[in-house]
mmCIF file of C-alpha atoms in Angstrom:
data_model
loop_
_atom_site.group_PDB
_atom_site.id
_atom_site.type_symbol
_atom_site.label_atom_id
_atom_site.label_comp_id
_atom_site.label_asym_id
_atom_site.label_seq_id
_atom_site.Cartn_x
_atom_site.Cartn_y
_atom_site.Cartn_z
ATOM 1 C CA MET A 1 -18.080 -5.614 -9.344
ATOM 2 C CA LYS A 2 -21.562 -5.089 -7.928
ATOM 3 C CA LYS A 3 -22.382 -3.755 -4.462
ATOM 4 C CA ASP A 4 -23.213 -7.161 -2.937
ATOM 5 C CA GLN A 5 -20.082 -8.689 -4.521
ATOM 6 C CA ILE A 6 -17.889 -5.966 -3.059
ATOM 7 C CA PHE A 7 -19.297 -6.613 0.426
ATOM 8 C CA GLU A 8 -18.675 -10.337 0.047
ATOM 9 C CA PHE A 9 -15.165 -9.670 -1.354
ATOM 10 C CA PHE A 10 -14.098 -7.846 1.817
ATOM 11 C CA ARG A 11 -16.086 -10.135 4.113
ATOM 12 C CA ARG A 12 -14.059 -13.113 2.977
ATOM 13 C CA LEU A 13 -10.735 -11.292 3.230
ATOM 14 C CA ALA A 14 -11.689 -10.136 6.701
ATOM 15 C CA GLU A 15 -12.660 -13.626 7.739
ATOM 16 C CA THR A 16 -9.216 -14.881 6.719
ATOM 17 C CA ASN A 17 -7.374 -11.970 8.371
ATOM 18 C CA PRO A 18 -9.570 -10.162 10.946
ATOM 19 C CA SER A 19 -6.905 -7.649 12.043
ATOM 20 C CA PRO A 20 -4.787 -6.658 9.086
ATOM 21 C CA GLU A 21 -1.769 -4.434 9.662
ATOM 22 C CA THR A 22 1.032 -2.907 7.654
ATOM 23 C CA GLU A 23 4.133 -5.054 7.328
ATOM 24 C CA LEU A 24 6.346 -2.043 8.008
ATOM 25 C CA GLU A 25 7.864 -2.134 11.501
ATOM 26 C CA TYR A 26 7.544 0.944 13.717
ATOM 27 C CA GLY A 27 7.120 1.944 17.349
ATOM 28 C CA ASN A 28 5.314 5.268 17.101
ATOM 29 C CA VAL A 29 3.648 7.582 14.610
ATOM 30 C CA TYR A 30 6.847 9.410 13.664
ATOM 31 C CA GLN A 31 8.656 6.178 12.945
ATOM 32 C CA LEU A 32 5.738 5.054 10.816
ATOM 33 C CA LEU A 33 5.951 8.276 8.805
ATOM 34 C CA VAL A 34 9.681 7.770 8.245
ATOM 35 C CA ALA A 35 9.227 4.083 7.318
ATOM 36 C CA VAL A 36 6.493 4.840 4.764
ATOM 37 C CA THR A 37 8.578 7.634 3.281
ATOM 38 C CA LEU A 38 11.538 5.263 2.898
ATOM 39 C CA SER A 39 9.339 2.550 1.400
ATOM 40 C CA ALA A 40 8.803 4.419 -1.898
ATOM 41 C CA GLN A 41 10.226 2.200 -4.689
ATOM 42 C CA ALA A 42 11.493 -0.205 -2.025
ATOM 43 C CA THR A 43 10.157 -3.351 -0.342
ATOM 44 C CA ASP A 44 8.804 -3.421 3.204
ATOM 45 C CA VAL A 45 11.318 -6.183 3.966
ATOM 46 C CA GLY A 46 14.221 -4.034 2.817
ATOM 47 C CA VAL A 47 12.968 -0.986 4.773
ATOM 48 C CA ASN A 48 12.511 -3.071 7.934
ATOM 49 C CA LYS A 49 16.052 -4.347 7.727
ATOM 50 C CA ALA A 50 17.366 -0.792 7.515
ATOM 51 C CA THR A 51 15.130 0.782 10.151
ATOM 52 C CA ARG A 52 15.540 -1.721 12.981
ATOM 53 C CA ALA A 53 18.882 -0.254 14.040
ATOM 54 C CA LEU A 54 17.792 3.249 13.045
ATOM 55 C CA PHE A 55 14.653 3.210 15.165
ATOM 56 C CA ALA A 56 16.599 1.907 18.164
ATOM 57 C CA LYS A 57 18.280 5.330 18.111
ATOM 58 C CA VAL A 58 15.664 7.565 16.534
ATOM 59 C CA LYS A 59 12.229 7.877 18.105
ATOM 60 C CA THR A 60 11.441 11.568 17.537
ATOM 61 C CA PRO A 61 12.108 14.209 14.853
ATOM 62 C CA GLN A 62 14.689 15.796 17.187
ATOM 63 C CA ASP A 63 16.489 12.447 17.465
ATOM 64 C CA MET A 64 16.655 12.411 13.677
ATOM 65 C CA LEU A 65 18.125 15.900 13.596
ATOM 66 C CA ASP A 66 20.663 14.890 16.197
ATOM 67 C CA LEU A 67 21.626 11.904 14.062
ATOM 68 C CA GLY A 68 22.107 14.113 11.031
ATOM 69 C CA GLU A 69 21.899 13.425 7.322
ATOM 70 C CA GLU A 70 25.157 11.500 7.057
ATOM 71 C CA GLY A 71 24.255 9.368 10.089
ATOM 72 C CA LEU A 72 20.892 8.625 8.533
ATOM 73 C CA LYS A 73 22.478 7.667 5.214
ATOM 74 C CA ALA A 74 24.682 5.132 6.994
ATOM 75 C CA HIS A 75 21.540 3.366 8.242
ATOM 76 C CA ILE A 76 19.528 3.450 5.013
ATOM 77 C CA LYS A 77 22.195 3.036 2.317
ATOM 78 C CA THR A 78 20.762 -0.350 1.354
ATOM 79 C CA ILE A 79 17.455 1.320 0.328
ATOM 80 C CA GLY A 80 16.940 2.644 -3.149
ATOM 81 C CA LEU A 81 17.276 6.412 -3.628
ATOM 82 C CA PHE A 82 18.721 6.694 -0.101
ATOM 83 C CA ASN A 83 20.494 10.008 -0.750
ATOM 84 C CA SER A 84 17.351 11.903 -1.737
ATOM 85 C CA LYS A 85 15.294 10.093 0.916
ATOM 86 C CA ALA A 86 17.790 11.062 3.654
ATOM 87 C CA LYS A 87 17.623 14.694 2.565
ATOM 88 C CA ASN A 88 13.820 14.647 2.664
ATOM 89 C CA VAL A 89 13.625 12.860 6.049
ATOM 90 C CA ILE A 90 15.964 15.448 7.645
ATOM 91 C CA ALA A 91 14.039 18.332 6.095
ATOM 92 C CA MET A 92 10.829 16.714 7.314
ATOM 93 C CA ALA A 93 12.173 16.449 10.854
ATOM 94 C CA GLU A 94 13.106 20.127 10.790
ATOM 95 C CA ILE A 95 9.561 21.156 9.840
ATOM 96 C CA LEU A 96 7.988 18.850 12.392
ATOM 97 C CA VAL A 97 10.072 20.326 15.169
ATOM 98 C CA ARG A 98 9.712 23.915 14.019
ATOM 99 C CA GLU A 99 6.023 23.963 13.047
ATOM 100 C CA HIS A 100 4.357 21.022 14.785
ATOM 101 C CA GLY A 101 6.076 20.711 18.119
ATOM 102 C CA GLY A 102 7.717 17.509 17.089
ATOM 103 C CA GLU A 103 4.357 15.774 16.479
ATOM 104 C CA VAL A 104 3.053 14.232 13.267
ATOM 105 C CA PRO A 105 -0.084 16.111 12.176
ATOM 106 C CA ASN A 106 -3.391 14.258 11.797
ATOM 107 C CA ASP A 107 -4.207 16.120 8.602
ATOM 108 C CA ARG A 108 -3.617 15.139 4.978
ATOM 109 C CA ASP A 109 -2.909 18.671 3.762
ATOM 110 C CA ALA A 110 -0.353 19.245 6.501
ATOM 111 C CA LEU A 111 1.283 15.859 5.865
ATOM 112 C CA THR A 112 1.616 16.393 2.110
ATOM 113 C CA LEU A 113 3.413 19.667 2.738
ATOM 114 C CA LEU A 114 6.260 17.681 4.342
ATOM 115 C CA PRO A 115 9.266 16.894 2.126
ATOM 116 C CA GLY A 116 9.004 13.419 0.595
ATOM 117 C CA VAL A 117 5.362 12.941 1.632
ATOM 118 C CA GLY A 118 2.832 12.477 -1.172
ATOM 119 C CA ARG A 119 -0.854 11.609 -1.000
ATOM 120 C CA LYS A 120 -0.187 7.881 -0.744
ATOM 121 C CA THR A 121 2.220 8.235 2.175
ATOM 122 C CA ALA A 122 -0.185 10.633 3.937
ATOM 123 C CA ASN A 123 -3.060 8.169 3.452
ATOM 124 C CA VAL A 124 -1.022 5.303 4.920
ATOM 125 C CA VAL A 125 -0.140 7.334 8.015
ATOM 126 C CA LEU A 126 -3.688 8.550 8.515
ATOM 127 C CA ASN A 127 -5.014 5.024 8.184
ATOM 128 C CA CYS A 128 -2.446 3.140 10.255
ATOM 129 C CA ALA A 129 -1.800 5.733 12.970
ATOM 130 C CA PHE A 130 -5.112 7.514 13.260
ATOM 131 C CA GLY A 131 -7.669 4.992 12.026
ATOM 132 C CA ALA A 132 -8.865 7.167 9.148
ATOM 133 C CA GLU A 133 -10.869 5.662 6.301
ATOM 134 C CA THR A 134 -8.246 6.373 3.672
ATOM 135 C CA PHE A 135 -7.155 4.369 0.633
ATOM 136 C CA ALA A 136 -3.441 4.506 -0.109
ATOM 137 C CA VAL A 137 -3.258 3.276 -3.689
ATOM 138 C CA ASP A 138 0.094 1.628 -4.254
ATOM 139 C CA THR A 139 0.972 -0.719 -7.108
ATOM 140 C CA HIS A 140 -0.798 -3.662 -5.418
ATOM 141 C CA ILE A 141 -4.038 -1.840 -4.743
ATOM 142 C CA PHE A 142 -4.019 -0.311 -8.205
ATOM 143 C CA ARG A 143 -3.607 -3.756 -9.761
ATOM 144 C CA VAL A 144 -6.180 -5.537 -7.549
ATOM 145 C CA SER A 145 -8.772 -2.790 -8.015
ATOM 146 C CA ASN A 146 -8.453 -2.812 -11.774
ATOM 147 C CA ARG A 147 -7.967 -6.539 -12.299
ATOM 148 C CA THR A 148 -10.932 -7.623 -10.184
ATOM 149 C CA GLY A 149 -13.241 -4.841 -11.323
ATOM 150 C CA LEU A 150 -13.562 -3.560 -7.755
ATOM 151 C CA ALA A 151 -12.693 0.036 -8.689
ATOM 152 C CA LYS A 152 -11.244 0.615 -12.122
ATOM 153 C CA GLY A 153 -9.224 3.720 -12.901
ATOM 154 C CA LYS A 154 -6.365 4.857 -15.101
ATOM 155 C CA THR A 155 -4.589 6.694 -12.285
ATOM 156 C CA PRO A 156 -4.029 6.011 -8.566
ATOM 157 C CA LEU A 157 -6.208 8.994 -7.685
ATOM 158 C CA ALA A 158 -9.074 7.694 -9.858
ATOM 159 C CA VAL A 159 -8.842 4.307 -8.168
ATOM 160 C CA GLU A 160 -8.744 5.971 -4.744
ATOM 161 C CA LYS A 161 -11.885 7.950 -5.510
ATOM 162 C CA GLY A 162 -13.567 4.791 -6.719
ATOM 163 C CA LEU A 163 -12.709 2.927 -3.549
ATOM 164 C CA GLU A 164 -13.968 5.826 -1.431
ATOM 165 C CA LYS A 165 -17.334 5.436 -3.084
ATOM 166 C CA LYS A 166 -17.592 1.665 -3.214
ATOM 167 C CA VAL A 167 -15.971 0.131 -0.114
ATOM 168 C CA PRO A 168 -18.682 -0.434 2.524
ATOM 169 C CA GLN A 169 -18.642 -0.515 6.301
ATOM 170 C CA PRO A 170 -17.368 -2.244 8.352
ATOM 171 C CA PHE A 171 -14.407 -2.736 5.990
ATOM 172 C CA ARG A 172 -13.313 0.780 5.185
ATOM 173 C CA VAL A 173 -10.440 1.096 7.647
ATOM 174 C CA GLY A 174 -8.998 -2.381 6.972
ATOM 175 C CA SER A 175 -9.586 -2.518 3.205
ATOM 176 C CA HIS A 176 -6.297 -0.790 2.442
ATOM 177 C CA HIS A 177 -4.348 -3.602 4.138
ATOM 178 C CA TRP A 178 -6.468 -6.433 2.786
ATOM 179 C CA MET A 179 -5.916 -5.309 -0.803
ATOM 180 C CA ILE A 180 -2.186 -4.811 -0.373
ATOM 181 C CA LEU A 181 -1.710 -8.211 1.203
ATOM 182 C CA HIS A 182 -3.959 -9.847 -1.403
ATOM 183 C CA GLY A 183 -1.976 -8.242 -4.205
ATOM 184 C CA ARG A 184 1.362 -9.037 -2.662
ATOM 185 C CA TYR A 185 0.777 -12.698 -1.910
ATOM 186 C CA VAL A 186 -2.101 -13.936 -4.087
ATOM 187 C CA CYS A 187 -3.093 -11.577 -6.908
ATOM 188 C CA LYS A 188 0.494 -11.173 -8.004
ATOM 189 C CA ALA A 189 1.489 -9.013 -10.941
ATOM 190 C CA ARG A 190 2.902 -11.581 -13.374
ATOM 191 C CA THR A 191 1.102 -14.731 -12.261
ATOM 192 C CA PRO A 192 -2.011 -14.295 -10.109
ATOM 193 C CA GLU A 193 -2.492 -17.424 -8.038
ATOM 194 C CA CYS A 194 -6.183 -17.731 -8.804
ATOM 195 C CA TRP A 195 -6.240 -21.401 -7.812
ATOM 196 C CA ARG A 196 -5.853 -20.455 -4.137
ATOM 197 C CA CYS A 197 -7.759 -17.170 -4.172
ATOM 198 C CA ASP A 198 -10.628 -16.807 -1.669
ATOM 199 C CA VAL A 199 -12.494 -14.351 -3.898
ATOM 200 C CA VAL A 200 -11.828 -15.835 -7.354
ATOM 201 C CA ASP A 201 -15.541 -16.318 -8.127
ATOM 202 C CA LEU A 202 -16.180 -12.610 -7.465
ATOM 203 C CA CYS A 203 -13.318 -11.409 -9.614
ATOM 204 C CA GLY A 204 -13.929 -10.075 -13.124
ATOM 205 C CA TYR A 205 -10.460 -10.817 -14.432
ATOM 206 C CA LYS A 206 -10.681 -12.686 -17.748
ATOM 207 C CA GLY A 207 -7.189 -14.143 -17.594
ATOM 208 C CA LYS A 208 -7.720 -16.299 -14.498
ATOM 209 C CA ILE A 209 -5.342 -19.175 -13.871
ATOM 210 C CA PRO A 210 -7.529 -22.014 -12.508
ATOM 211 C CA GLU A 211 -4.736 -24.258 -11.286
ATOM 212 C CA LYS A 212 -1.061 -24.049 -10.527
ATOM 213 C CA GLY A 213 1.050 -24.437 -13.645
ATOM 214 C CA ALA A 214 -1.869 -23.780 -15.998
ATOM 215 C CA LYS A 215 -1.725 -21.156 -18.723
ATOM 216 C CA PRO A 216 -3.803 -18.019 -18.262
ATOM 217 C CA ALA A 217 -7.299 -18.228 -19.645
ATOM 218 C CA THR A 218 -7.627 -16.250 -22.877
ATOM 219 C CA PRO A 219 -9.644 -13.057 -22.461
ATOM 220 C CA VAL A 220 -12.714 -12.922 -24.680
ATOM 221 C CA GLY A 221 -11.840 -10.978 -27.767
ATOM 222 C CA GLY A 222 -8.170 -10.984 -26.759
ATOM 223 C CA ALA A 223 -5.055 -11.130 -28.870
ATOM 224 C CA ARG A 224 -5.200 -14.898 -29.414
ATOM 225 C CA ALA A 225 -8.827 -14.788 -30.524
ATOM 226 C CA ALA A 226 -8.049 -12.001 -32.937
ATOM 227 C CA LYS A 227 -5.090 -13.909 -34.329
ATOM 228 C CA GLU A 228 -7.226 -17.053 -34.878
ATOM 229 C CA LYS A 229 -9.735 -15.054 -36.932
ATOM 230 C CA LYS A 230 -7.100 -13.979 -39.438
ATOM 231 C CA PRO A 231 -7.053 -16.021 -42.705
#
């Protein structure tokens, strides 16, 4: 995707949704950190269902320590990998209280030293809580970036680096959310809904589905073309 196409790509998404936000529910930075940590290999909907009652009780790392690991498990047992996540969240709370005065650090290196916090989680927190121009490459962003030709890469880090170079102002802070929402609701994994996509003409995907119920277009030089060439 060329420079002018990238600008137009985000301009259209911004026009449709001027103030994009994460779909995770939280009341402060610490709750955001916990929610994002719990969201690994889980849906935002599932995390929100579990954290509503949890966050009514837990607003600080000390509150989490007071609740304890077993108390936390009781709240998040509907979330995948809840045992290991509970262990990490409690260990995280201990470090935040002991080393950061109970505050969430505004620093990627410090965040990624916390148990259960990887680069993606740190980027989400920095973006949502502190307004940093970070690109948290989840499965949706990875797919949208590669499928459209916006920023191709074989790994999440490669895509992140590509986005850092290519996403222009004034879209850098919001781009993370626009891509996630676009991938979640329009540019879906199995069947991208190209017929209702606002940026379909800018997209380089060769398997576009022009209308609902239609079969994917055959990529040039794809498997079907190769099969037809055989005697």
